[in-house]
Amino acid sequence: SQQGEEDPQALSIQEGENATMNCSYKTSINNLQWYRQNSGRGLVHLILIRSNEREKHSGRLRVTLDTSKKSSSLLITASRAADTASYFCAPHGGSNYKLTFGKGTLLTVNP
Amino acid sequence: DAMVIQNPRYQVTQFGKPVTLSCSQTLNHNVMYWYQQKSSQAPKLLFHYYDKDFNNEADTPDNFQSRRPNTSFCFLDIRSPGLGDAAMYLCATSRDKAKETQYFGPGTRLLVL
């Protein structure tokens, strides 16, 4: 199965700033998904970007995908304290049904 | 609202005492998953059901079993919990295998005394 590796492991910013998290993976993919996990809660799907897409937006979220570099980034603009959470990427490739999560990026947004 | 529900949110059990965690879904999804997540670690897939077809991950301990009596419900049975089994257990669903978004429940935090 395919596992994403998120970078950085931890990120601390001030409210209103932008936050960028990166994800790298090793083999070809069908799509790549980003999830958020608030402390002590389940994961929430944020956005799915397909391998033939380069950029996707959802509200304050912008995801890019560079299949030649096998990397993706998640940008959160105008961050809020409520954005404090762990963010996971999950590359999905081939016929494998599984989503294999990395350790995530812990984002802290300070008020 | 359609959702994935896990009960209880917190479960305390004793070392070696069998425990069952529950998951239900109103999404009518074909696939249900169980993940284990220890503190500050990635969620780790234990097994999944595609309809009634059970699929165990190779490294899932024999101590963990699962049942899916119908489309809506799935149970995680831990036959003899050890201290190392204390974790958050996450249930998720997806409409079908592959390429699909997974929808997670809020999790059950298991404490083993």
Short mmCIF file of N, CA and C in Angstrom, two decimals, chain B:
data_model
loop_
_atom_site.label_atom_id
_atom_site.label_comp_id
_atom_site.label_asym_id
_atom_site.label_seq_id
_atom_site.Cartn_x
_atom_site.Cartn_y
_atom_site.Cartn_z
N ASP B 1 -29.14 13.58 9.83
CA ASP B 1 -28.00 13.58 8.93
C ASP B 1 -27.37 12.19 8.88
N ALA B 2 -26.97 11.79 7.68
CA ALA B 2 -26.29 10.51 7.56
C ALA B 2 -24.94 10.58 8.26
N MET B 3 -24.59 9.49 8.94
CA MET B 3 -23.38 9.58 9.73
C MET B 3 -22.87 8.21 10.15
N VAL B 4 -21.69 8.25 10.76
CA VAL B 4 -21.08 7.07 11.35
C VAL B 4 -21.05 7.29 12.86
N ILE B 5 -21.60 6.33 13.57
CA ILE B 5 -21.78 6.48 15.02
C ILE B 5 -20.97 5.41 15.73
N GLN B 6 -20.25 5.79 16.75
CA GLN B 6 -19.50 4.83 17.54
C GLN B 6 -19.91 4.94 19.00
N ASN B 7 -20.12 3.79 19.59
CA ASN B 7 -20.47 3.73 21.01
C ASN B 7 -19.68 2.63 21.70
N PRO B 8 -19.27 2.88 22.94
CA PRO B 8 -19.33 4.17 23.60
C PRO B 8 -18.17 5.07 23.12
N ARG B 9 -18.14 6.30 23.54
CA ARG B 9 -17.02 7.18 23.19
C ARG B 9 -15.79 6.83 24.02
N TYR B 10 -16.01 6.38 25.25
CA TYR B 10 -14.92 5.95 26.13
C TYR B 10 -15.29 4.59 26.70
N GLN B 11 -14.33 3.70 26.70
CA GLN B 11 -14.54 2.36 27.23
C GLN B 11 -13.37 1.99 28.12
N VAL B 12 -13.71 1.57 29.33
CA VAL B 12 -12.68 1.11 30.25
C VAL B 12 -12.87 -0.39 30.44
N THR B 13 -11.81 -1.14 30.32
CA THR B 13 -11.88 -2.57 30.56
C THR B 13 -10.68 -3.01 31.39
N GLN B 14 -10.76 -4.22 31.87
CA GLN B 14 -9.66 -4.77 32.65
C GLN B 14 -8.77 -5.63 31.79
N PHE B 15 -7.54 -5.71 32.16
CA PHE B 15 -6.58 -6.57 31.48
C PHE B 15 -7.18 -7.97 31.32
N GLY B 16 -7.25 -8.46 30.10
CA GLY B 16 -7.73 -9.80 29.85
C GLY B 16 -9.23 -9.96 29.75
N LYS B 17 -9.99 -8.92 30.03
CA LYS B 17 -11.46 -9.02 29.99
C LYS B 17 -11.97 -8.62 28.61
N PRO B 18 -12.69 -9.53 27.94
CA PRO B 18 -13.16 -9.24 26.57
C PRO B 18 -13.98 -7.96 26.51
N VAL B 19 -13.82 -7.26 25.41
CA VAL B 19 -14.55 -6.01 25.23
C VAL B 19 -15.00 -5.91 23.78
N THR B 20 -16.15 -5.30 23.57
CA THR B 20 -16.70 -5.11 22.22
C THR B 20 -16.97 -3.64 21.99
N LEU B 21 -16.48 -3.14 20.88
CA LEU B 21 -16.76 -1.77 20.46
C LEU B 21 -17.73 -1.82 19.28
N SER B 22 -18.61 -0.82 19.22
CA SER B 22 -19.68 -0.83 18.24
C SER B 22 -19.57 0.33 17.26
N CYS B 23 -20.02 0.07 16.05
CA CYS B 23 -20.07 1.10 15.02
C CYS B 23 -21.34 0.89 14.21
N SER B 24 -22.03 1.98 13.92
CA SER B 24 -23.19 1.89 13.04
C SER B 24 -23.13 3.05 12.04
N GLN B 25 -23.78 2.84 10.91
CA GLN B 25 -23.77 3.87 9.87
C GLN B 25 -25.14 3.98 9.23
N THR B 26 -25.47 5.21 8.88
CA THR B 26 -26.74 5.47 8.20
C THR B 26 -26.49 5.87 6.75
N LEU B 27 -25.26 5.66 6.27
CA LEU B 27 -24.89 6.06 4.92
C LEU B 27 -25.19 4.99 3.89
N ASN B 28 -25.49 3.78 4.36
CA ASN B 28 -25.73 2.64 3.48
C ASN B 28 -24.52 2.33 2.60
N HIS B 29 -23.35 2.48 3.19
CA HIS B 29 -22.12 2.21 2.47
C HIS B 29 -21.77 0.73 2.50
N ASN B 30 -21.11 0.27 1.43
CA ASN B 30 -20.77 -1.14 1.33
C ASN B 30 -19.59 -1.54 2.20
N VAL B 31 -18.66 -0.60 2.42
CA VAL B 31 -17.41 -0.95 3.09
C VAL B 31 -17.35 -0.31 4.47
N MET B 32 -16.93 -1.11 5.44
CA MET B 32 -16.70 -0.60 6.79
C MET B 32 -15.30 -1.00 7.23
N TYR B 33 -14.62 -0.07 7.89
CA TYR B 33 -13.23 -0.25 8.30
C TYR B 33 -13.09 -0.06 9.80
N TRP B 34 -12.10 -0.76 10.37
CA TRP B 34 -11.68 -0.48 11.74
C TRP B 34 -10.20 -0.11 11.73
N TYR B 35 -9.90 1.02 12.38
CA TYR B 35 -8.53 1.48 12.55
C TYR B 35 -8.20 1.55 14.04
N GLN B 36 -6.92 1.35 14.32
CA GLN B 36 -6.40 1.59 15.66
C GLN B 36 -5.44 2.78 15.58
N GLN B 37 -5.59 3.70 16.52
CA GLN B 37 -4.69 4.85 16.52
C GLN B 37 -4.17 5.07 17.93
N LYS B 38 -2.87 4.93 18.07
CA LYS B 38 -2.23 5.21 19.36
C LYS B 38 -1.77 6.65 19.37
N SER B 39 -1.47 7.13 20.55
CA SER B 39 -1.19 8.55 20.75
C SER B 39 -0.10 9.05 19.81
N SER B 40 -0.40 10.14 19.10
CA SER B 40 0.53 10.82 18.20
C SER B 40 1.00 9.92 17.05
N GLN B 41 0.23 8.91 16.73
CA GLN B 41 0.59 8.03 15.62
C GLN B 41 -0.47 8.06 14.53
N ALA B 42 -0.15 7.49 13.41
CA ALA B 42 -1.10 7.41 12.30
C ALA B 42 -2.16 6.37 12.59
N PRO B 43 -3.37 6.56 12.11
CA PRO B 43 -4.36 5.48 12.19
C PRO B 43 -3.86 4.27 11.41
N LYS B 44 -4.02 3.09 12.01
CA LYS B 44 -3.53 1.85 11.41
C LYS B 44 -4.73 0.95 11.13
N LEU B 45 -4.86 0.54 9.88
CA LEU B 45 -5.99 -0.29 9.50
C LEU B 45 -5.86 -1.69 10.09
N LEU B 46 -6.92 -2.13 10.76
CA LEU B 46 -6.95 -3.48 11.33
C LEU B 46 -7.60 -4.47 10.36
N PHE B 47 -8.79 -4.13 9.89
CA PHE B 47 -9.50 -4.95 8.90
C PHE B 47 -10.63 -4.13 8.29
N HIS B 48 -11.24 -4.73 7.27
CA HIS B 48 -12.40 -4.08 6.68
C HIS B 48 -13.36 -5.13 6.16
N TYR B 49 -14.61 -4.75 6.02
CA TYR B 49 -15.63 -5.57 5.39
C TYR B 49 -16.04 -4.89 4.09
N TYR B 50 -16.04 -5.66 3.02
CA TYR B 50 -16.70 -5.22 1.79
C TYR B 50 -17.98 -6.02 1.70
N ASP B 51 -19.08 -5.39 2.04
CA ASP B 51 -20.34 -6.09 2.21
C ASP B 51 -20.13 -7.15 3.31
N LYS B 52 -20.26 -8.42 3.01
CA LYS B 52 -20.04 -9.45 4.04
C LYS B 52 -18.65 -10.07 3.95
N ASP B 53 -17.88 -9.63 3.01
CA ASP B 53 -16.55 -10.18 2.78
C ASP B 53 -15.55 -9.54 3.73
N PHE B 54 -14.99 -10.36 4.63
CA PHE B 54 -14.08 -9.88 5.67
C PHE B 54 -12.64 -9.92 5.16
N ASN B 55 -11.90 -8.85 5.42
CA ASN B 55 -10.51 -8.76 5.01
C ASN B 55 -9.65 -8.31 6.17
N ASN B 56 -8.76 -9.20 6.57
CA ASN B 56 -7.91 -8.95 7.72
C ASN B 56 -6.55 -8.43 7.24
N GLU B 57 -6.01 -7.42 7.89
CA GLU B 57 -4.65 -7.01 7.57
C GLU B 57 -3.68 -8.06 8.11
N ALA B 58 -2.58 -8.24 7.42
CA ALA B 58 -1.63 -9.31 7.75
C ALA B 58 -1.06 -9.17 9.15
N ASP B 59 -0.91 -7.93 9.60
CA ASP B 59 -0.27 -7.72 10.90
C ASP B 59 -1.27 -7.43 12.01
N THR B 60 -2.54 -7.67 11.77
CA THR B 60 -3.54 -7.50 12.82
C THR B 60 -3.48 -8.69 13.77
N PRO B 61 -3.29 -8.43 15.07
CA PRO B 61 -3.18 -9.55 16.02
C PRO B 61 -4.44 -10.40 16.05
N ASP B 62 -4.27 -11.70 16.36
CA ASP B 62 -5.41 -12.62 16.44
C ASP B 62 -6.38 -12.24 17.56
N ASN B 63 -5.90 -11.46 18.48
CA ASN B 63 -6.71 -10.98 19.60
C ASN B 63 -7.88 -10.11 19.14
N PHE B 64 -7.79 -9.60 17.92
CA PHE B 64 -8.80 -8.71 17.38
C PHE B 64 -9.67 -9.47 16.39
N GLN B 65 -10.98 -9.36 16.59
CA GLN B 65 -11.93 -9.99 15.68
C GLN B 65 -12.98 -8.95 15.32
N SER B 66 -13.74 -9.24 14.28
CA SER B 66 -14.79 -8.31 13.88
C SER B 66 -16.01 -9.07 13.40
N ARG B 67 -17.15 -8.45 13.54
CA ARG B 67 -18.42 -9.00 13.06
C ARG B 67 -19.20 -7.90 12.36
N ARG B 68 -19.88 -8.30 11.29
CA ARG B 68 -20.76 -7.35 10.61
C ARG B 68 -22.08 -8.08 10.34
N PRO B 69 -23.01 -8.00 11.27
CA PRO B 69 -24.26 -8.75 11.13
C PRO B 69 -25.18 -8.24 10.04
N ASN B 70 -25.06 -6.98 9.70
CA ASN B 70 -25.85 -6.40 8.61
C ASN B 70 -25.11 -5.18 8.06
N THR B 71 -25.70 -4.54 7.06
CA THR B 71 -25.03 -3.42 6.40
C THR B 71 -24.71 -2.30 7.36
N SER B 72 -25.58 -2.08 8.34
CA SER B 72 -25.46 -0.90 9.18
C SER B 72 -24.49 -1.02 10.34
N PHE B 73 -24.27 -2.24 10.81
CA PHE B 73 -23.51 -2.41 12.05
C PHE B 73 -22.23 -3.19 11.83
N CYS B 74 -21.20 -2.80 12.62
CA CYS B 74 -19.96 -3.55 12.61
C CYS B 74 -19.39 -3.48 14.02
N PHE B 75 -18.86 -4.60 14.50
CA PHE B 75 -18.34 -4.69 15.85
C PHE B 75 -16.87 -5.07 15.83
N LEU B 76 -16.14 -4.53 16.79
CA LEU B 76 -14.75 -4.91 17.01
C LEU B 76 -14.69 -5.61 18.36
N ASP B 77 -14.25 -6.87 18.34
CA ASP B 77 -14.11 -7.65 19.56
C ASP B 77 -12.64 -7.80 19.89
N ILE B 78 -12.28 -7.45 21.11
CA ILE B 78 -10.91 -7.68 21.59
C ILE B 78 -11.01 -8.76 22.65
N ARG B 79 -10.48 -9.92 22.34
CA ARG B 79 -10.75 -11.11 23.16
C ARG B 79 -10.07 -11.04 24.52
N SER B 80 -8.84 -10.59 24.55
CA SER B 80 -8.09 -10.52 25.80
C SER B 80 -7.22 -9.27 25.78
N PRO B 81 -7.83 -8.14 26.12
CA PRO B 81 -7.10 -6.88 25.97
C PRO B 81 -5.85 -6.82 26.84
N GLY B 82 -4.78 -6.36 26.24
CA GLY B 82 -3.56 -6.10 26.99
C GLY B 82 -3.36 -4.60 27.11
N LEU B 83 -2.39 -4.23 27.92
CA LEU B 83 -2.13 -2.80 28.14
C LEU B 83 -1.78 -2.10 26.83
N GLY B 84 -1.15 -2.84 25.94
CA GLY B 84 -0.75 -2.27 24.65
C GLY B 84 -1.90 -2.05 23.69
N ASP B 85 -3.08 -2.51 24.05
CA ASP B 85 -4.25 -2.31 23.19
C ASP B 85 -5.00 -1.02 23.52
N ALA B 86 -4.54 -0.33 24.54
CA ALA B 86 -5.15 0.96 24.86
C ALA B 86 -4.87 1.92 23.72
N ALA B 87 -5.93 2.46 23.15
CA ALA B 87 -5.80 3.29 21.95
C ALA B 87 -7.15 3.89 21.62
N MET B 88 -7.16 4.72 20.58
CA MET B 88 -8.40 5.18 19.98
C MET B 88 -8.74 4.21 18.85
N TYR B 89 -9.98 3.77 18.80
CA TYR B 89 -10.42 2.88 17.73
C TYR B 89 -11.43 3.63 16.87
N LEU B 90 -11.08 3.71 15.60
CA LEU B 90 -11.86 4.49 14.65
C LEU B 90 -12.56 3.57 13.67
N CYS B 91 -13.83 3.82 13.48
CA CYS B 91 -14.62 3.12 12.47
C CYS B 91 -14.81 4.08 11.29
N ALA B 92 -14.75 3.55 10.09
CA ALA B 92 -14.96 4.37 8.90
C ALA B 92 -15.76 3.59 7.88
N THR B 93 -16.37 4.31 6.96
CA THR B 93 -17.12 3.66 5.87
C THR B 93 -16.73 4.31 4.56
N SER B 94 -16.96 3.59 3.49
CA SER B 94 -16.87 4.17 2.15
C SER B 94 -17.90 3.50 1.27
N ARG B 95 -18.35 4.24 0.26
CA ARG B 95 -19.42 3.73 -0.60
C ARG B 95 -18.98 2.45 -1.28
N ASP B 96 -17.74 2.45 -1.72
CA ASP B 96 -17.21 1.27 -2.39
C ASP B 96 -15.71 1.25 -2.19
N LYS B 97 -15.09 0.18 -2.61
CA LYS B 97 -13.65 0.11 -2.49
C LYS B 97 -13.00 1.05 -3.49
N ALA B 98 -11.79 1.40 -3.21
CA ALA B 98 -10.92 2.10 -4.14
C ALA B 98 -11.45 3.48 -4.53
N LYS B 99 -10.60 4.43 -4.55
CA LYS B 99 -10.85 5.77 -5.03
C LYS B 99 -11.91 6.54 -4.24
N GLU B 100 -12.30 5.98 -3.15
CA GLU B 100 -13.43 6.58 -2.46
C GLU B 100 -13.04 7.26 -1.17
N THR B 101 -13.73 8.34 -0.89
CA THR B 101 -13.59 9.02 0.38
C THR B 101 -14.06 8.11 1.51
N GLN B 102 -13.37 8.18 2.62
CA GLN B 102 -13.80 7.45 3.81
C GLN B 102 -14.42 8.44 4.81
N TYR B 103 -15.48 7.96 5.46
CA TYR B 103 -16.20 8.77 6.45
C TYR B 103 -15.99 8.12 7.81
N PHE B 104 -15.48 8.91 8.72
CA PHE B 104 -15.08 8.38 10.02
C PHE B 104 -16.10 8.71 11.10
N GLY B 105 -16.20 7.79 12.06
CA GLY B 105 -16.93 8.08 13.29
C GLY B 105 -16.03 8.84 14.24
N PRO B 106 -16.57 9.24 15.40
CA PRO B 106 -15.81 10.04 16.35
C PRO B 106 -14.77 9.25 17.13
N GLY B 107 -14.84 7.91 17.04
CA GLY B 107 -13.86 7.09 17.73
C GLY B 107 -14.31 6.65 19.12
N THR B 108 -13.76 5.53 19.55
CA THR B 108 -13.91 5.05 20.92
C THR B 108 -12.52 4.95 21.53
N ARG B 109 -12.34 5.65 22.64
CA ARG B 109 -11.05 5.57 23.32
C ARG B 109 -11.11 4.44 24.34
N LEU B 110 -10.24 3.47 24.19
CA LEU B 110 -10.20 2.30 25.06
C LEU B 110 -9.08 2.44 26.07
N LEU B 111 -9.44 2.26 27.34
CA LEU B 111 -8.48 2.27 28.42
C LEU B 111 -8.44 0.88 29.04
N VAL B 112 -7.27 0.32 29.20
CA VAL B 112 -7.12 -1.02 29.78
C VAL B 112 -6.42 -0.89 31.12
N LEU B 113 -7.11 -1.34 32.16
CA LEU B 113 -6.55 -1.22 33.51
C LEU B 113 -5.88 -2.51 33.96
#
